[in-house]
mmCIF file with all atom_site columns, C-alpha atoms in Angstrom:
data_model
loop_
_atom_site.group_PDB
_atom_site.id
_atom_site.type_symbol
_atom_site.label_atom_id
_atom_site.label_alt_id
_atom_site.label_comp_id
_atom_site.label_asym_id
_atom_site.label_entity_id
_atom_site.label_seq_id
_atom_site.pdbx_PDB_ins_code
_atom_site.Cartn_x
_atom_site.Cartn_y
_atom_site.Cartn_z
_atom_site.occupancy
_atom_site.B_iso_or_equiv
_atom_site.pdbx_formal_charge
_atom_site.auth_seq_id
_atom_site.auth_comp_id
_atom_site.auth_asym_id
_atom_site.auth_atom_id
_atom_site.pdbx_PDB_model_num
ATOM 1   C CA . UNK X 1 1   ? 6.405  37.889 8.812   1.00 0.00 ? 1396 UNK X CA 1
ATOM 2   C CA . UNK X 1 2   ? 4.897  38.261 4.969   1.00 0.00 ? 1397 UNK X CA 1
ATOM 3   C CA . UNK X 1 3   ? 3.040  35.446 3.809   1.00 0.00 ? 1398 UNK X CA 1
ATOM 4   C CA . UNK X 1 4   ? 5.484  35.528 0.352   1.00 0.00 ? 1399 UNK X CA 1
ATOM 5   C CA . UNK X 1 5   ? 8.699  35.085 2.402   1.00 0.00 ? 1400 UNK X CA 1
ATOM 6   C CA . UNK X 1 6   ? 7.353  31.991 4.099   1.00 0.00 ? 1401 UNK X CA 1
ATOM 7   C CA . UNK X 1 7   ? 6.164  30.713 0.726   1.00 0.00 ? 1402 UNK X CA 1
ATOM 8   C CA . UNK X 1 8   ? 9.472  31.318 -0.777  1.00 0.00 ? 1403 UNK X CA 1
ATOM 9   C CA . UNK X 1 9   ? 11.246 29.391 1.975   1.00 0.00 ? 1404 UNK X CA 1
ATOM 10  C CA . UNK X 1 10  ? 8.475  26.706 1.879   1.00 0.00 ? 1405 UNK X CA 1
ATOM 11  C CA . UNK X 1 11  ? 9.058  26.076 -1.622  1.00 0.00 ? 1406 UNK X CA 1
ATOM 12  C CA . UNK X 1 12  ? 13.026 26.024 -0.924  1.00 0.00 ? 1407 UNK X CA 1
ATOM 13  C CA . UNK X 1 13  ? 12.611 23.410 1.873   1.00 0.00 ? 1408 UNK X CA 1
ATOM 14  C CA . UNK X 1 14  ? 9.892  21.391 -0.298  1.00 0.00 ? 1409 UNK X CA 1
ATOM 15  C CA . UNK X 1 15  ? 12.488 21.138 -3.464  1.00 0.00 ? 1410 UNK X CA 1
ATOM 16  C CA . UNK X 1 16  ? 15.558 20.517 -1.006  1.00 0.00 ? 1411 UNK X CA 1
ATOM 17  C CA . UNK X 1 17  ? 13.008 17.532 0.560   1.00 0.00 ? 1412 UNK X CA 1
ATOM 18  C CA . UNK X 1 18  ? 12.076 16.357 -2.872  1.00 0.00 ? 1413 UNK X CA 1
ATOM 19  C CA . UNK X 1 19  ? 15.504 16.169 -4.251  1.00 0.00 ? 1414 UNK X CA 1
ATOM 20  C CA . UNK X 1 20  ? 17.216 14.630 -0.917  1.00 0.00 ? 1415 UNK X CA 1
ATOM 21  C CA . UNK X 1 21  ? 14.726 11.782 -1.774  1.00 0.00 ? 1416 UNK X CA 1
ATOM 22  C CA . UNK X 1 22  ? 15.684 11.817 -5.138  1.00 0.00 ? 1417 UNK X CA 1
ATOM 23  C CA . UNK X 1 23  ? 19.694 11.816 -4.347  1.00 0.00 ? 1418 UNK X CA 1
ATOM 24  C CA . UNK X 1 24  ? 19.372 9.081  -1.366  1.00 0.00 ? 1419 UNK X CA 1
ATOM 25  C CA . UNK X 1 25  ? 17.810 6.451  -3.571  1.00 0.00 ? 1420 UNK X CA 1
ATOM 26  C CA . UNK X 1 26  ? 20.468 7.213  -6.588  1.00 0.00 ? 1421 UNK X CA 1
ATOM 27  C CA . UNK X 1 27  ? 23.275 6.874  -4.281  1.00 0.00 ? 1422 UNK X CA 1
ATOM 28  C CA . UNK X 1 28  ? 21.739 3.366  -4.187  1.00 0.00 ? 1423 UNK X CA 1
ATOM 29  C CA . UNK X 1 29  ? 22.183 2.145  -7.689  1.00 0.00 ? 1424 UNK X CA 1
ATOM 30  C CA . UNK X 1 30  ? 25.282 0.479  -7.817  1.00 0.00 ? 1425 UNK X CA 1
ATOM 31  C CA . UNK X 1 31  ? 24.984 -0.886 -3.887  1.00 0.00 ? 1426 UNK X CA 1
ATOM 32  C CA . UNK X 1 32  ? 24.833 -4.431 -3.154  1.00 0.00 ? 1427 UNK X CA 1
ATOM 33  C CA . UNK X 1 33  ? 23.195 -4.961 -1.283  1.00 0.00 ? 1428 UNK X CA 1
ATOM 34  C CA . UNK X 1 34  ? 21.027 -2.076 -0.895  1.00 0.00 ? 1429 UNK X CA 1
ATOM 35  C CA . UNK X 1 35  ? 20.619 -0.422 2.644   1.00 0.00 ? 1430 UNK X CA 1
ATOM 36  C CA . UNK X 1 36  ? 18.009 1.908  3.031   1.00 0.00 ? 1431 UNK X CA 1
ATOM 37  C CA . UNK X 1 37  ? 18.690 5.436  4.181   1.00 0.00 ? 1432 UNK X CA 1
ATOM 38  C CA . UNK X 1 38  ? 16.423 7.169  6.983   1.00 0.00 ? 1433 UNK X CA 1
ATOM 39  C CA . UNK X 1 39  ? 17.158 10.620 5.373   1.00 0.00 ? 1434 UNK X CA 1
ATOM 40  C CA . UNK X 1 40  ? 14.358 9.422  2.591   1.00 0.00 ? 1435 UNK X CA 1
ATOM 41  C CA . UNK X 1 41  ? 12.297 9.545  5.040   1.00 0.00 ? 1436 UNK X CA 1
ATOM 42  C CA . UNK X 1 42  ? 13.312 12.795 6.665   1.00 0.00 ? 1437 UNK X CA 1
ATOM 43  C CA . UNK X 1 43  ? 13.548 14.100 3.194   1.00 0.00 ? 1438 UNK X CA 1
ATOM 44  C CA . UNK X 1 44  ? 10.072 13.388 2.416   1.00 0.00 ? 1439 UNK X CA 1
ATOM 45  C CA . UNK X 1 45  ? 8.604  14.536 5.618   1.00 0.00 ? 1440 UNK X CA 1
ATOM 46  C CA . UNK X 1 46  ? 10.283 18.123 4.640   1.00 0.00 ? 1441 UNK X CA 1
ATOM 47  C CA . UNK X 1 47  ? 8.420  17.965 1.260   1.00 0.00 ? 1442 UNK X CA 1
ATOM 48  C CA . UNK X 1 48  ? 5.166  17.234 2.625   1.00 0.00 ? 1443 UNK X CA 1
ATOM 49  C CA . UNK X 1 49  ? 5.524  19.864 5.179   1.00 0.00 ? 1444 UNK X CA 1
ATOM 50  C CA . UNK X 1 50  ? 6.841  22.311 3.476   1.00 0.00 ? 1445 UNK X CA 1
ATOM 51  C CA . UNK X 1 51  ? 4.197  21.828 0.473   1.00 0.00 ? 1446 UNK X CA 1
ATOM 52  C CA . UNK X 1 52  ? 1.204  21.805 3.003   1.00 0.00 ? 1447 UNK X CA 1
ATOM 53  C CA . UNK X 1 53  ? 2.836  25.293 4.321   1.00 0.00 ? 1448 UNK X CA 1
ATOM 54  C CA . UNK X 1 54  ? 3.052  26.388 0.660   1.00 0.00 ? 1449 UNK X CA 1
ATOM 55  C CA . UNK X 1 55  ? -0.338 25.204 0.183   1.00 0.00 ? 1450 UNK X CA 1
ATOM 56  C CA . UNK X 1 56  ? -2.343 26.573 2.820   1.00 0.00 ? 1451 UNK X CA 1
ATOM 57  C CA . UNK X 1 57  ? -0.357 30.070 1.948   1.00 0.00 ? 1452 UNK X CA 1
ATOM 58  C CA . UNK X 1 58  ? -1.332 30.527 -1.722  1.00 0.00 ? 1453 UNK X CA 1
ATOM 59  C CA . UNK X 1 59  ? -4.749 31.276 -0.346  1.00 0.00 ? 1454 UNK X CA 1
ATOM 60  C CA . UNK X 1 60  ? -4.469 34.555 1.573   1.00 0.00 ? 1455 UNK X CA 1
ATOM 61  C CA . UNK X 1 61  ? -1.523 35.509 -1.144  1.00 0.00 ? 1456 UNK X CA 1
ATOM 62  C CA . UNK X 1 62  ? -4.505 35.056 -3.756  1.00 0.00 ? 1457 UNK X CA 1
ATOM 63  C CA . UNK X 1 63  ? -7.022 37.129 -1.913  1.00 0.00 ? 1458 UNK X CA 1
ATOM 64  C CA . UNK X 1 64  ? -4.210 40.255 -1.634  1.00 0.00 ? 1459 UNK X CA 1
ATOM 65  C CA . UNK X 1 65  ? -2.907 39.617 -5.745  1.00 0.00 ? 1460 UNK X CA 1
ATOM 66  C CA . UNK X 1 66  ? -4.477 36.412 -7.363  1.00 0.00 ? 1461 UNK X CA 1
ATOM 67  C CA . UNK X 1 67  ? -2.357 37.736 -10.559 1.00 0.00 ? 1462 UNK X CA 1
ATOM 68  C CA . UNK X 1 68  ? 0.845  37.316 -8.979  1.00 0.00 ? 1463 UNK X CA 1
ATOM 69  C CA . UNK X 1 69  ? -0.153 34.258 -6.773  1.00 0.00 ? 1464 UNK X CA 1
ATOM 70  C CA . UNK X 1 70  ? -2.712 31.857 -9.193  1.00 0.00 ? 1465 UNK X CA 1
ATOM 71  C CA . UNK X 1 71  ? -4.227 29.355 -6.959  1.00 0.00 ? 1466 UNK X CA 1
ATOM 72  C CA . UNK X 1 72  ? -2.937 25.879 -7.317  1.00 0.00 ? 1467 UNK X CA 1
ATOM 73  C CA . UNK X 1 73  ? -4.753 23.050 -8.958  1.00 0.00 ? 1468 UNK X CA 1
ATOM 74  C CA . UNK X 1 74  ? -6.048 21.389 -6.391  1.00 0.00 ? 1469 UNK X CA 1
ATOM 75  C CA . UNK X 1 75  ? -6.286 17.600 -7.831  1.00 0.00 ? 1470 UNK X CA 1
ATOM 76  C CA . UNK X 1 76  ? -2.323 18.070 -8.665  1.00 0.00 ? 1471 UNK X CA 1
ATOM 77  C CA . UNK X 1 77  ? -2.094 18.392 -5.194  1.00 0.00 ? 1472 UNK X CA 1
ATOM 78  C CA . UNK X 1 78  ? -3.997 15.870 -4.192  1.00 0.00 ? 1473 UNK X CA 1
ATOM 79  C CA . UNK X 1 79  ? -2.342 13.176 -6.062  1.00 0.00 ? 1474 UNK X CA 1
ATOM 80  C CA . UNK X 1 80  ? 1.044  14.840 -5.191  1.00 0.00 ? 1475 UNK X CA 1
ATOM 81  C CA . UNK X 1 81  ? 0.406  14.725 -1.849  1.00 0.00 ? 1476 UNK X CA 1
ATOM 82  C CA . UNK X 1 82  ? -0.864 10.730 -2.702  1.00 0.00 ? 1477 UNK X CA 1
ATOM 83  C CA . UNK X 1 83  ? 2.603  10.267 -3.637  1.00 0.00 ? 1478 UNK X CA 1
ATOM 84  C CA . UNK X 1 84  ? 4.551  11.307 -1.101  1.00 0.00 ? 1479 UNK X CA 1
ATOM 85  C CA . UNK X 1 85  ? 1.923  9.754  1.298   1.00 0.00 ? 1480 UNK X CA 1
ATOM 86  C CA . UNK X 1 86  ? 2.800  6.650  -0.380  1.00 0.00 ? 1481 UNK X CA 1
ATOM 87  C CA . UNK X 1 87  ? 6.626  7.217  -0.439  1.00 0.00 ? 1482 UNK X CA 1
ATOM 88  C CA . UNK X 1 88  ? 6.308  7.730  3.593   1.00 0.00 ? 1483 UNK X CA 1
ATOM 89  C CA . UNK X 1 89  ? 4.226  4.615  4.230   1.00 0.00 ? 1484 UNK X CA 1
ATOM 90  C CA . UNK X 1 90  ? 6.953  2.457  1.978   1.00 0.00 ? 1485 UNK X CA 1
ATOM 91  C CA . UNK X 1 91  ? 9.761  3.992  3.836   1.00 0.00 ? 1486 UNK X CA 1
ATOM 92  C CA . UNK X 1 92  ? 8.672  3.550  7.061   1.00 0.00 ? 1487 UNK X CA 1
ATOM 93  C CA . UNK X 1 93  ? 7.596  -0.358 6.438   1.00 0.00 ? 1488 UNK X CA 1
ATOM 94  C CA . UNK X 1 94  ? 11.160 -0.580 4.729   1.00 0.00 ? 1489 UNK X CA 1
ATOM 95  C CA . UNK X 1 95  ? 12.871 1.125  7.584   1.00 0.00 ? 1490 UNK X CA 1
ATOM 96  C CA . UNK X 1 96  ? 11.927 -1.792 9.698   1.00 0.00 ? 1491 UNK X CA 1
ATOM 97  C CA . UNK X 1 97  ? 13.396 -4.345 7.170   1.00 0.00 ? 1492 UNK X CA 1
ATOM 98  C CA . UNK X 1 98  ? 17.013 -5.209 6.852   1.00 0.00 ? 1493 UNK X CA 1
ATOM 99  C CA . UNK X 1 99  ? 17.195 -5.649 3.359   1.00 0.00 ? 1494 UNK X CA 1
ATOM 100 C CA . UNK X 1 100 ? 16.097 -2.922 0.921   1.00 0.00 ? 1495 UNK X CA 1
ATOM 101 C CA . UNK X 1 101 ? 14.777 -4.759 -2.141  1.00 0.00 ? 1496 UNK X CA 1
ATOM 102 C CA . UNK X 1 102 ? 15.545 -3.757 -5.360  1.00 0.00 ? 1497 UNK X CA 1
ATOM 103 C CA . UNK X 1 103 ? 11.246 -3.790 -6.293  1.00 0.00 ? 1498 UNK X CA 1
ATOM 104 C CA . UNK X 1 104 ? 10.826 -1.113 -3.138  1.00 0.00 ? 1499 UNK X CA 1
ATOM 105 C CA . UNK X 1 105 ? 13.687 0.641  -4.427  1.00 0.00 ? 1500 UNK X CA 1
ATOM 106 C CA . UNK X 1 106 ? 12.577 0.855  -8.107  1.00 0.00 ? 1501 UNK X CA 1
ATOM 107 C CA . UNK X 1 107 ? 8.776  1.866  -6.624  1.00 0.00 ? 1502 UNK X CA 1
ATOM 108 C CA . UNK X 1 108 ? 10.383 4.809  -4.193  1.00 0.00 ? 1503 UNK X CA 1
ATOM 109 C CA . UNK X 1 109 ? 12.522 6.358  -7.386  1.00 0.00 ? 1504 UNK X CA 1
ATOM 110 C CA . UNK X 1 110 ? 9.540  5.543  -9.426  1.00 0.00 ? 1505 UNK X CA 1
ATOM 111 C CA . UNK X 1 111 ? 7.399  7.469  -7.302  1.00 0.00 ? 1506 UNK X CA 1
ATOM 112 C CA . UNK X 1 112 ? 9.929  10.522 -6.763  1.00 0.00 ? 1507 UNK X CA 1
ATOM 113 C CA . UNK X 1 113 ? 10.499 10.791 -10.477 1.00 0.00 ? 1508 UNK X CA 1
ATOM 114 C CA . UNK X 1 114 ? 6.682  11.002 -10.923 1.00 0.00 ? 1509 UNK X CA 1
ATOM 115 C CA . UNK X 1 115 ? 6.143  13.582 -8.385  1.00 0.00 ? 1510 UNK X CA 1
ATOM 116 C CA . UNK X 1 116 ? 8.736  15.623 -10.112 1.00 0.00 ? 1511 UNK X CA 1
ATOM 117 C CA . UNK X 1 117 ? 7.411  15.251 -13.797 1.00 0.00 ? 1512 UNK X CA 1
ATOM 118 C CA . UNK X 1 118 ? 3.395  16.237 -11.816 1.00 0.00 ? 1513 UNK X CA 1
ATOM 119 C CA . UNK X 1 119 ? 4.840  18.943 -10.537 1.00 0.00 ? 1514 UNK X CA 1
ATOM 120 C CA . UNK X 1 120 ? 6.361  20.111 -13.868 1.00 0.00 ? 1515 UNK X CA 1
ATOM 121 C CA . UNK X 1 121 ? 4.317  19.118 -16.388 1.00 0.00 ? 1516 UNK X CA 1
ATOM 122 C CA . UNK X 1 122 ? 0.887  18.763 -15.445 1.00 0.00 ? 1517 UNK X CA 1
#
């Protein structure tokens, strides 16, 4: 299969991840009380793997055309991948819990919103 179709579909899969995240903890906003969602999770686990694929792709794609396929900057991606680290480890202690507290709530969105604005600005 060529590398650029598995990069294209890795970066589909990595913005579907990001923004089921992203939906799942809006929905939340006007619940009381709050229930946390296990597709955040699953969500995030698709963005991490699907940037890791994307990641580890851009290489070879850079050795055959480096002016069509620019290497990444690698501390973006590092602190991106931080983030969604984070967002898993929260999730997964909040999964556990039966109430989903508005402060772990505000820190999740926080922490999608910022991964977003990285990945767009930076």
């Amino acid at each position: 299969m060529d590398l650029s179709i598995i990069h294209t579909v890795a970066y589909i899969l990595h913005m579907l991840g990001i923004l089921g995240v992203l939906v799942l903890l809006l929905l939340q906003t006007s619940k009381k009380p709050r229930k946390f969602n296990t597709g955040i999770l699953h969500s995030a686990a698709t963005a991490l793997i699907a940037g890791l694929i994307m990641v580890g792709v851009q290489y070879p794609l850079n050795e055959e055309n480096a002016a069509e396929w620019p290497l990444y900057d690698n501390t973006k991606i590092a602190v991106k991948l931080g983030i969604v680290l984070i967002i898993l480890v929260l999730g997964y202690r909040q999964n556990k819990k039966s109430v989903f507290t508005t402060g772990t709530w505000a820190t999740l969105l926080g922490l999608t919103v910022a991964n977003i604005v990285i990945a767009y600005t930076w």
